[in-house]
One Martini backbone bead per residue (centre of mass of N, CA, C, O) as a GRO file, in nm:
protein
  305
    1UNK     BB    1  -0.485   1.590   1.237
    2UNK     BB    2  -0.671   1.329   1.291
    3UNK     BB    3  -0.757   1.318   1.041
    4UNK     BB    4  -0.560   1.283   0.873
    5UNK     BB    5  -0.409   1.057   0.982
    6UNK     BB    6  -0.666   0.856   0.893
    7UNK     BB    7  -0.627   0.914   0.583
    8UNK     BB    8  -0.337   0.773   0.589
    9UNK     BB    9  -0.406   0.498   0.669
   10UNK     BB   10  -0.622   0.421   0.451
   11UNK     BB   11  -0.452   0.439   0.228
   12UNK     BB   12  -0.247   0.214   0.291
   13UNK     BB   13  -0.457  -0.010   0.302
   14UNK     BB   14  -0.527   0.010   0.038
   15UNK     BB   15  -0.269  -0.011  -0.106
   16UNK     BB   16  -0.175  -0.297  -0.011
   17UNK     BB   17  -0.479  -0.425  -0.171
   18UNK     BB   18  -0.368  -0.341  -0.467
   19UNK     BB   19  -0.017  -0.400  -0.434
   20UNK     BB   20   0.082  -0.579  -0.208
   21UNK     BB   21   0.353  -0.706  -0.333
   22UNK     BB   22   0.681  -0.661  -0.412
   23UNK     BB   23   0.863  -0.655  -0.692
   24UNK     BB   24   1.176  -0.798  -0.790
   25UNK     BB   25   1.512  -0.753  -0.975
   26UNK     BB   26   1.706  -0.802  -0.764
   27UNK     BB   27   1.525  -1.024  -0.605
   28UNK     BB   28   1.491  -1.314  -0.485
   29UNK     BB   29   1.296  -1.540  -0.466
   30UNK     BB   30   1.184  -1.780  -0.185
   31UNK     BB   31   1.188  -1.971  -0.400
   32UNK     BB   32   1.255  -2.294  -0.684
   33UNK     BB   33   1.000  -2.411  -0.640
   34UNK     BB   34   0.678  -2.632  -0.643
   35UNK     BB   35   0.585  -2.657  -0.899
   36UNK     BB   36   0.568  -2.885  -1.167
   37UNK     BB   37   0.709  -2.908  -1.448
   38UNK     BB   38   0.670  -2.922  -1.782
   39UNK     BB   39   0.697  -3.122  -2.060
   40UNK     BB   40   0.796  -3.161  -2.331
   41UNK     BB   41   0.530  -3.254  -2.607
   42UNK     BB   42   0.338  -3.431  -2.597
   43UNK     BB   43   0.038  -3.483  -2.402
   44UNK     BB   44  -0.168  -3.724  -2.477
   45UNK     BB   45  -0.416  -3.657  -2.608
   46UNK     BB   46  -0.767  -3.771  -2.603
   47UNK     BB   47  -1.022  -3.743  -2.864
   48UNK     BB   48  -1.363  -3.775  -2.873
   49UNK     BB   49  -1.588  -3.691  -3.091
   50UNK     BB   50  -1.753  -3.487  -2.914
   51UNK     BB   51  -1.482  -3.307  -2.915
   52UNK     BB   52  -1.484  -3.262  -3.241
   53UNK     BB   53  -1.748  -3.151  -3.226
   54UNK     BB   54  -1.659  -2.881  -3.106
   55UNK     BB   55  -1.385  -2.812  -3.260
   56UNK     BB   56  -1.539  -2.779  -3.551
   57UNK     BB   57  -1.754  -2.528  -3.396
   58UNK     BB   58  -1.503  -2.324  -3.232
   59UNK     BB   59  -1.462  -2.474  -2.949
   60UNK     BB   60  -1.315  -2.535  -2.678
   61UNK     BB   61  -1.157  -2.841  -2.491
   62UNK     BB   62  -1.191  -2.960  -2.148
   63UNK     BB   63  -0.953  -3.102  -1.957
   64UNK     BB   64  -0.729  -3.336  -1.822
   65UNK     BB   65  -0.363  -3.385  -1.653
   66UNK     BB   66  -0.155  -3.531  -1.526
   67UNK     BB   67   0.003  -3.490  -1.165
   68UNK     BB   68   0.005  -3.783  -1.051
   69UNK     BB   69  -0.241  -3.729  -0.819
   70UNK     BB   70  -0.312  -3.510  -0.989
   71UNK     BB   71  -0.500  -3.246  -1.187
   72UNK     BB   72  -0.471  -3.087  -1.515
   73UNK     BB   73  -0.587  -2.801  -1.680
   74UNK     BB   74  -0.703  -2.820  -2.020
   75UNK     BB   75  -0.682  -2.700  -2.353
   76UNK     BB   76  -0.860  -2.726  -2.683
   77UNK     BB   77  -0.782  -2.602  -2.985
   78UNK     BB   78  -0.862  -2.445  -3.291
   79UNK     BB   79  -0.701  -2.324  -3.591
   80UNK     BB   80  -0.733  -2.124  -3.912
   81UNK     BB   81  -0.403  -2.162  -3.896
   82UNK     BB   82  -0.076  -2.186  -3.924
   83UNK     BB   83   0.160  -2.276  -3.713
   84UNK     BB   84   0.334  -2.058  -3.747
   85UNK     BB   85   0.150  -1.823  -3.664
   86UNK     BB   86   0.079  -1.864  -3.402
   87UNK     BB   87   0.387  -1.894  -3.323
   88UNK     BB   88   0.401  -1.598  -3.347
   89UNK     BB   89   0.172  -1.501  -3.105
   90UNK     BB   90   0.301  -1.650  -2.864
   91UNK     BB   91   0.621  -1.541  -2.914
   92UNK     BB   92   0.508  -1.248  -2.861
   93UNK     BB   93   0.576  -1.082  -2.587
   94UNK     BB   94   0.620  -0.787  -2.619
   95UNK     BB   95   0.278  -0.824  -2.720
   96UNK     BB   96   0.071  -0.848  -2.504
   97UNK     BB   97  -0.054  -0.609  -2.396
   98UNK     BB   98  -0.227  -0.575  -2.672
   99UNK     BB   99  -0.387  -0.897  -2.653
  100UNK     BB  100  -0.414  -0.918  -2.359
  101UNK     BB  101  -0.602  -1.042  -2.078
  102UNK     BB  102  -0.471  -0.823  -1.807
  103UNK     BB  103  -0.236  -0.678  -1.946
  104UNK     BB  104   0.009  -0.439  -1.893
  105UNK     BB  105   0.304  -0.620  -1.927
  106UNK     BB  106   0.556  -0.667  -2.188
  107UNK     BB  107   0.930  -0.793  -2.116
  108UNK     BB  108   1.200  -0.861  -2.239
  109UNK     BB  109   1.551  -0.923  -2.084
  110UNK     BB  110   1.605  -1.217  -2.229
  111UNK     BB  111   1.772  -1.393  -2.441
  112UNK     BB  112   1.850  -1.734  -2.583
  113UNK     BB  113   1.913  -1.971  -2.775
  114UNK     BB  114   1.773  -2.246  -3.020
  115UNK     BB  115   1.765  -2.515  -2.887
  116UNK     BB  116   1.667  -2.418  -2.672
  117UNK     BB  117   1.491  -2.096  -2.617
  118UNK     BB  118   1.556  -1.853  -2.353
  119UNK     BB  119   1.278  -1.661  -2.211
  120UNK     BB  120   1.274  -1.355  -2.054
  121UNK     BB  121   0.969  -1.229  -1.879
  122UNK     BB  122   0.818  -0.940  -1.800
  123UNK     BB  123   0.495  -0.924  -1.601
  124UNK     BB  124   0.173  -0.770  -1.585
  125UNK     BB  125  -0.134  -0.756  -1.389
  126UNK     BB  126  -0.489  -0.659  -1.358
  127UNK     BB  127  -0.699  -0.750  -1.120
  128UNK     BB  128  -0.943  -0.519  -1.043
  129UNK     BB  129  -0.719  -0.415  -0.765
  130UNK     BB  130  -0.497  -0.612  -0.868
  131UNK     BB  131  -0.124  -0.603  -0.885
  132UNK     BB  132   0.103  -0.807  -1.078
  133UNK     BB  133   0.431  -0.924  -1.076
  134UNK     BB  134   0.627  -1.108  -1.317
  135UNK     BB  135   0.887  -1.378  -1.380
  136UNK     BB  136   1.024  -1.556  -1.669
  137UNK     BB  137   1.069  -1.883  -1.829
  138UNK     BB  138   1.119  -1.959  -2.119
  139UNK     BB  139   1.111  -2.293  -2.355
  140UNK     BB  140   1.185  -2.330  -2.665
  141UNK     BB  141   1.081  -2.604  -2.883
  142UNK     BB  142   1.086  -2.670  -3.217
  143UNK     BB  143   1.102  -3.018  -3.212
  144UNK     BB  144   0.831  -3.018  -2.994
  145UNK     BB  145   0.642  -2.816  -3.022
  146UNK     BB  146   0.735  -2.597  -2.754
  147UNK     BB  147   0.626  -2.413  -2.477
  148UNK     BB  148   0.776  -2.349  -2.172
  149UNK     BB  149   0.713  -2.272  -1.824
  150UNK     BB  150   0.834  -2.061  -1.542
  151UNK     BB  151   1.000  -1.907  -1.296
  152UNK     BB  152   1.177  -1.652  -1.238
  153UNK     BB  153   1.404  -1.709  -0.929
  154UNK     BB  154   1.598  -1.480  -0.937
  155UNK     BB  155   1.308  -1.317  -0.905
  156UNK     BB  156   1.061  -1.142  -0.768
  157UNK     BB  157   0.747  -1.215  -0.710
  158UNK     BB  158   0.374  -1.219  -0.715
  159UNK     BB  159   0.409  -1.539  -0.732
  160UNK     BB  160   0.466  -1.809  -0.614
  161UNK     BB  161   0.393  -1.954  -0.863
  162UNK     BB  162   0.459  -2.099  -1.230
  163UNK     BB  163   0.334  -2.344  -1.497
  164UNK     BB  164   0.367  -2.426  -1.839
  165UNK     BB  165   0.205  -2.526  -2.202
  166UNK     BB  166   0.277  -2.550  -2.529
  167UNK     BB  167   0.110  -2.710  -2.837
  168UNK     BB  168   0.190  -2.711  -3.190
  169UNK     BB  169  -0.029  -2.834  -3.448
  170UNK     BB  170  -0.133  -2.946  -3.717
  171UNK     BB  171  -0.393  -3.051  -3.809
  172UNK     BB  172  -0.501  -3.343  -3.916
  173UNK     BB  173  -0.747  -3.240  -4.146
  174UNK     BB  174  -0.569  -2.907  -4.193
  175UNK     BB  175  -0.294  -2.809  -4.325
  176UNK     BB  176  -0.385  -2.471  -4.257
  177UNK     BB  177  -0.435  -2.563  -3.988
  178UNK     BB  178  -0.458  -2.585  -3.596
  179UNK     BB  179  -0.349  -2.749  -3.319
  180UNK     BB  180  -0.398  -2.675  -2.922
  181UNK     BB  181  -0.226  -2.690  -2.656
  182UNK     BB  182  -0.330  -2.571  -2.274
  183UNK     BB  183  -0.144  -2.517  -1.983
  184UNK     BB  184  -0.167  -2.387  -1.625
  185UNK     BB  185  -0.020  -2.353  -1.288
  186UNK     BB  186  -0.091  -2.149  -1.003
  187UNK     BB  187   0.046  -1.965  -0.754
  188UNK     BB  188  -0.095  -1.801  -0.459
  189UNK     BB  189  -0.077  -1.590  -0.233
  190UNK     BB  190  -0.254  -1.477   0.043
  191UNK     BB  191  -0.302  -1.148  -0.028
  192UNK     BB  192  -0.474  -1.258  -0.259
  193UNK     BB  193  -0.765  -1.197  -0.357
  194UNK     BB  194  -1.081  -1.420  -0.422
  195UNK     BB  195  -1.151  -1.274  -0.660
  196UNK     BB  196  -0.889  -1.334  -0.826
  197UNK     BB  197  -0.894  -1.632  -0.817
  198UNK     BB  198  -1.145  -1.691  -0.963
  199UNK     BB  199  -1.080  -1.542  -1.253
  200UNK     BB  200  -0.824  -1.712  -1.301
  201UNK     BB  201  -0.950  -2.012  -1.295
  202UNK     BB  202  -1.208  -1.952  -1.486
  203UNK     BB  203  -1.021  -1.795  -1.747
  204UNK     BB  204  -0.751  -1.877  -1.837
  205UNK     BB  205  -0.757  -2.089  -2.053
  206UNK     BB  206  -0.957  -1.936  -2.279
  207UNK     BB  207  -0.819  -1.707  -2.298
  208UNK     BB  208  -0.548  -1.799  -2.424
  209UNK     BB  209  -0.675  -1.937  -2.672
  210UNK     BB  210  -0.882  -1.693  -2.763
  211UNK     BB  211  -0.633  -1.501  -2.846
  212UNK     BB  212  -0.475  -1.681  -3.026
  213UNK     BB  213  -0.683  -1.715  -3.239
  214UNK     BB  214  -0.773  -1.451  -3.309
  215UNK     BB  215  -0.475  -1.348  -3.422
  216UNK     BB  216  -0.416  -1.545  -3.562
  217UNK     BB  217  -0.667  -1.508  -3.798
  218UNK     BB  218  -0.570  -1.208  -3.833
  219UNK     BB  219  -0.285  -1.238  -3.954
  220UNK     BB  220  -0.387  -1.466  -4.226
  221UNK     BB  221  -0.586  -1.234  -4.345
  222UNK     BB  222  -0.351  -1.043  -4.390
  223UNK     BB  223  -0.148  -1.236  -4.576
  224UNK     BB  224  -0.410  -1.391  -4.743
  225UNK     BB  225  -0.493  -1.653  -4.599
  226UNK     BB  226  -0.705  -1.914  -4.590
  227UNK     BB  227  -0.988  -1.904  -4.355
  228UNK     BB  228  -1.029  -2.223  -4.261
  229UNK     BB  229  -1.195  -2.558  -4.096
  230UNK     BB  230  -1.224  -2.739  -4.328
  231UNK     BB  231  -1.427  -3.059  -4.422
  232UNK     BB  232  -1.687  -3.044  -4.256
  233UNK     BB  233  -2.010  -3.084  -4.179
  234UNK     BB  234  -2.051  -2.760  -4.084
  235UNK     BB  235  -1.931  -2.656  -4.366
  236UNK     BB  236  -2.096  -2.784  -4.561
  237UNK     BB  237  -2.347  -2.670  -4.434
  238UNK     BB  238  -2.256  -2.364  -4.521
  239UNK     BB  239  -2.261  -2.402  -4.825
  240UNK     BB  240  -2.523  -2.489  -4.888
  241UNK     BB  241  -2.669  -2.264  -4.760
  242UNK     BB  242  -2.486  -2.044  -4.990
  243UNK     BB  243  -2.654  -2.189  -5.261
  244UNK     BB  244  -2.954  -2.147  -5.191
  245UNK     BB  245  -2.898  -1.816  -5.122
  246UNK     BB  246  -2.848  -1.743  -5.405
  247UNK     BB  247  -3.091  -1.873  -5.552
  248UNK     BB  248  -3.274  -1.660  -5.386
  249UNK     BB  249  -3.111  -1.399  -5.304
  250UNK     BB  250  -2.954  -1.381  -5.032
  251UNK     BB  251  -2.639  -1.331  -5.047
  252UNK     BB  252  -2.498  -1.107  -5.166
  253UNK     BB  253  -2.492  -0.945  -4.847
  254UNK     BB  254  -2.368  -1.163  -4.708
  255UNK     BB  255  -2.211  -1.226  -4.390
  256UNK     BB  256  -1.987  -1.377  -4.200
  257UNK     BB  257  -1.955  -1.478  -3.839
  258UNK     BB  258  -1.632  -1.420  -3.854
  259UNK     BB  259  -1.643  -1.115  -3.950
  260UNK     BB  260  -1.772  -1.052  -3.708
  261UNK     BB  261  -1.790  -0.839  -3.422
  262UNK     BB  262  -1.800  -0.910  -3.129
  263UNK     BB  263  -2.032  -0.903  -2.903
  264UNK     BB  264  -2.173  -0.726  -2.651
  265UNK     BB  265  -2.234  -0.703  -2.401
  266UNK     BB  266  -2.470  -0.705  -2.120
  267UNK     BB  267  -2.228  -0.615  -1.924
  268UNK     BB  268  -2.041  -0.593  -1.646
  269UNK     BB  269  -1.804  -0.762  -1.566
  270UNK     BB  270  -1.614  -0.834  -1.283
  271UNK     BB  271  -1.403  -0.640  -1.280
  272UNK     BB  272  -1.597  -0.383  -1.281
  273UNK     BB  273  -1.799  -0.476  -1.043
  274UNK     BB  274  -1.558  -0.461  -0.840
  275UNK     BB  275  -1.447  -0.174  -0.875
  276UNK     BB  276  -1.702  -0.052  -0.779
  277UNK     BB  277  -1.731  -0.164  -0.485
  278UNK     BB  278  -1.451  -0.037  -0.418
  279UNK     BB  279  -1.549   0.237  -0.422
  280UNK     BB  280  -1.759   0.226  -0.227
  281UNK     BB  281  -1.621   0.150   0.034
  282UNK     BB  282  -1.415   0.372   0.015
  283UNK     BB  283  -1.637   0.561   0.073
  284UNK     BB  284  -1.746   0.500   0.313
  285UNK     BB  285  -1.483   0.447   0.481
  286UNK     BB  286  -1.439   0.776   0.444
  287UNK     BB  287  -1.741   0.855   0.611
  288UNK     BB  288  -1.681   0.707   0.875
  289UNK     BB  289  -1.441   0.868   0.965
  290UNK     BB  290  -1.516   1.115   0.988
  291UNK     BB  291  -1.772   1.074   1.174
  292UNK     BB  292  -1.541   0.978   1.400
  293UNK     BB  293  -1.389   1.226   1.425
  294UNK     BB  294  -1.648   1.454   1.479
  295UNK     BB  295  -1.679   1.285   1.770
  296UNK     BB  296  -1.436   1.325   1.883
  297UNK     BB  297  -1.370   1.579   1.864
  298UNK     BB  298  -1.666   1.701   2.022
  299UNK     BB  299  -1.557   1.522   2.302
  300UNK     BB  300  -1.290   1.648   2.336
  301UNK     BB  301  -1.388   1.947   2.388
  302UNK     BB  302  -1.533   1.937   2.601
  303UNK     BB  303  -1.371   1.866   2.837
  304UNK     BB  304  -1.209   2.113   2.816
  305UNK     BB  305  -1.481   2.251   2.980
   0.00000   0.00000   0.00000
């Protein structure tokens, strides 16, 4: 019986360590706002050379942008789609789940009105061993290119706050392509492991960006739209060198680096190595507990006799 009660406990523990505090749709938020929410509108971020020259290679660049006297981390993509295509993954929020990492559910509960339309989605993530629910309120605003987002107050979230915005508009020197500006800004509660804080605020911007490029270029391509870079130092140097590689006979079955599958890594992420850890430790102390109560359990017994 006190084995049984101490596995009980152990369980218990890890319960809460696992799944935090819980969220709630009939209950509202502890407050009603804590961080500054963004403004619609251009972030009026300058890029300098070096920054172009970044974004013309396919990689983000991240700065940052006033926020009083503190700053928030910002990201610039450049995607090789019209900005309706973007817009149109960044909007189905209804299937974040299955293009976005580490969502496990995206589920729009209320939309209304059209300029701004205010779009209300619940959303939960998985990061590590820790599950987080949480509630939000975007307000899309097609006349400012802009998708801004708040926690909905109305309902009790797994994060104590969260504010964020995006902003797409056509690249300036390819009117096929688009440049997006992506910032956002999360607090979480005590509760939250550090390994969990670590992960979100070291990956969430590019990986933000990385998917909705991934997607976006993805769907420019099932539509049929010539899926390019526009006229860059870059693009003319491999158009040259697949000019070179054709009269040399070396082109004919040569595939570009952007059709092919990203490369596998090179091992397990983060996330699942914190996994494994959690597995490694819980087993451990549930090794440790019943050796600890078969002492107990035996100088019990002594006592009686």
């Amino acid at each position: 019986m006190a084995r049984l009660s101490g596995l009980l406990i152990l369980l218990v523990a890890l319960s809460l360590l696992v799944y935090g505090e819980s969220a709630s749709a009939s209950n509202p938020h502890p407050h009603r706002g804590k961080v500054q929410p963004f403004k619609a509108g251009d972030p009026k971020v300058k890029l300098n050379a070096k920054a172009e020259s970044l974004l013309a290679s396919g990689k983000p660049y991240q700065t940052q942008i006033k926020n009083g006297n503190k700053g928030r981390g910002l990201v610039v993509q450049d995607i090789n789609a019209p900005s309706d295509v973007v817009w149109g993954r960044i909007l189905d929020l209804d299937n974040y789940s299955k293009f976005v990492p580490r969502t496990t559910i995206s589920e729009n509960y209320k939309v209304k009105g059209s300029n701004p339309q205010i779009i209300h989605t619940r959303m939960a993530l998985s990061v590590v061993v820790t599950k987080m629910e949480f509630f939000i309120r975007h307000q899309y605003y097609p006349g400012k290119n802009s998708l801004i987002w708040t926690l909905d107050y109305d309902r009790n979230s797994d994060i104590d706050d969260s504010c964020g915005f995006w902003y797409v508009v056509p690249h300036p020197s390819n009117p096929s392509a688009s440049r997006v500006f992506y910032s956002v800004e999360v607090s979480m509660f005590d509760w939250v492991p550090g390994i969990v804080m670590d992960i979100l605020s070291k990956k969430a911007l590019t990986e933000a960006t990385g998917w909705v490029k991934k997607e976006s270029e993805k769907k420019a391509r099932a539509m049929g739209l010539e899926v390019g870079g526009g006229d860059t130092k870059q693009d003319k140097k491999k158009k040259d060198k697949k000019k070179k590689d054709k009269k040399k006979g070396k082109g004919k079955k040569k595939v570009d680096d952007e059709d092919l599958p990203p490369p596998l890594p090179p091992g397990p992420d983060d996330a699942t190595l914190a996994r494994r850890w959690f597995g490694v430790f819980a087993i451990l102390g549930l090794v440790a507990l019943n050796i600890f109560l078969f002492f107990e359990n035996m100088s019990g017994g002594k006592k009686k006799d």
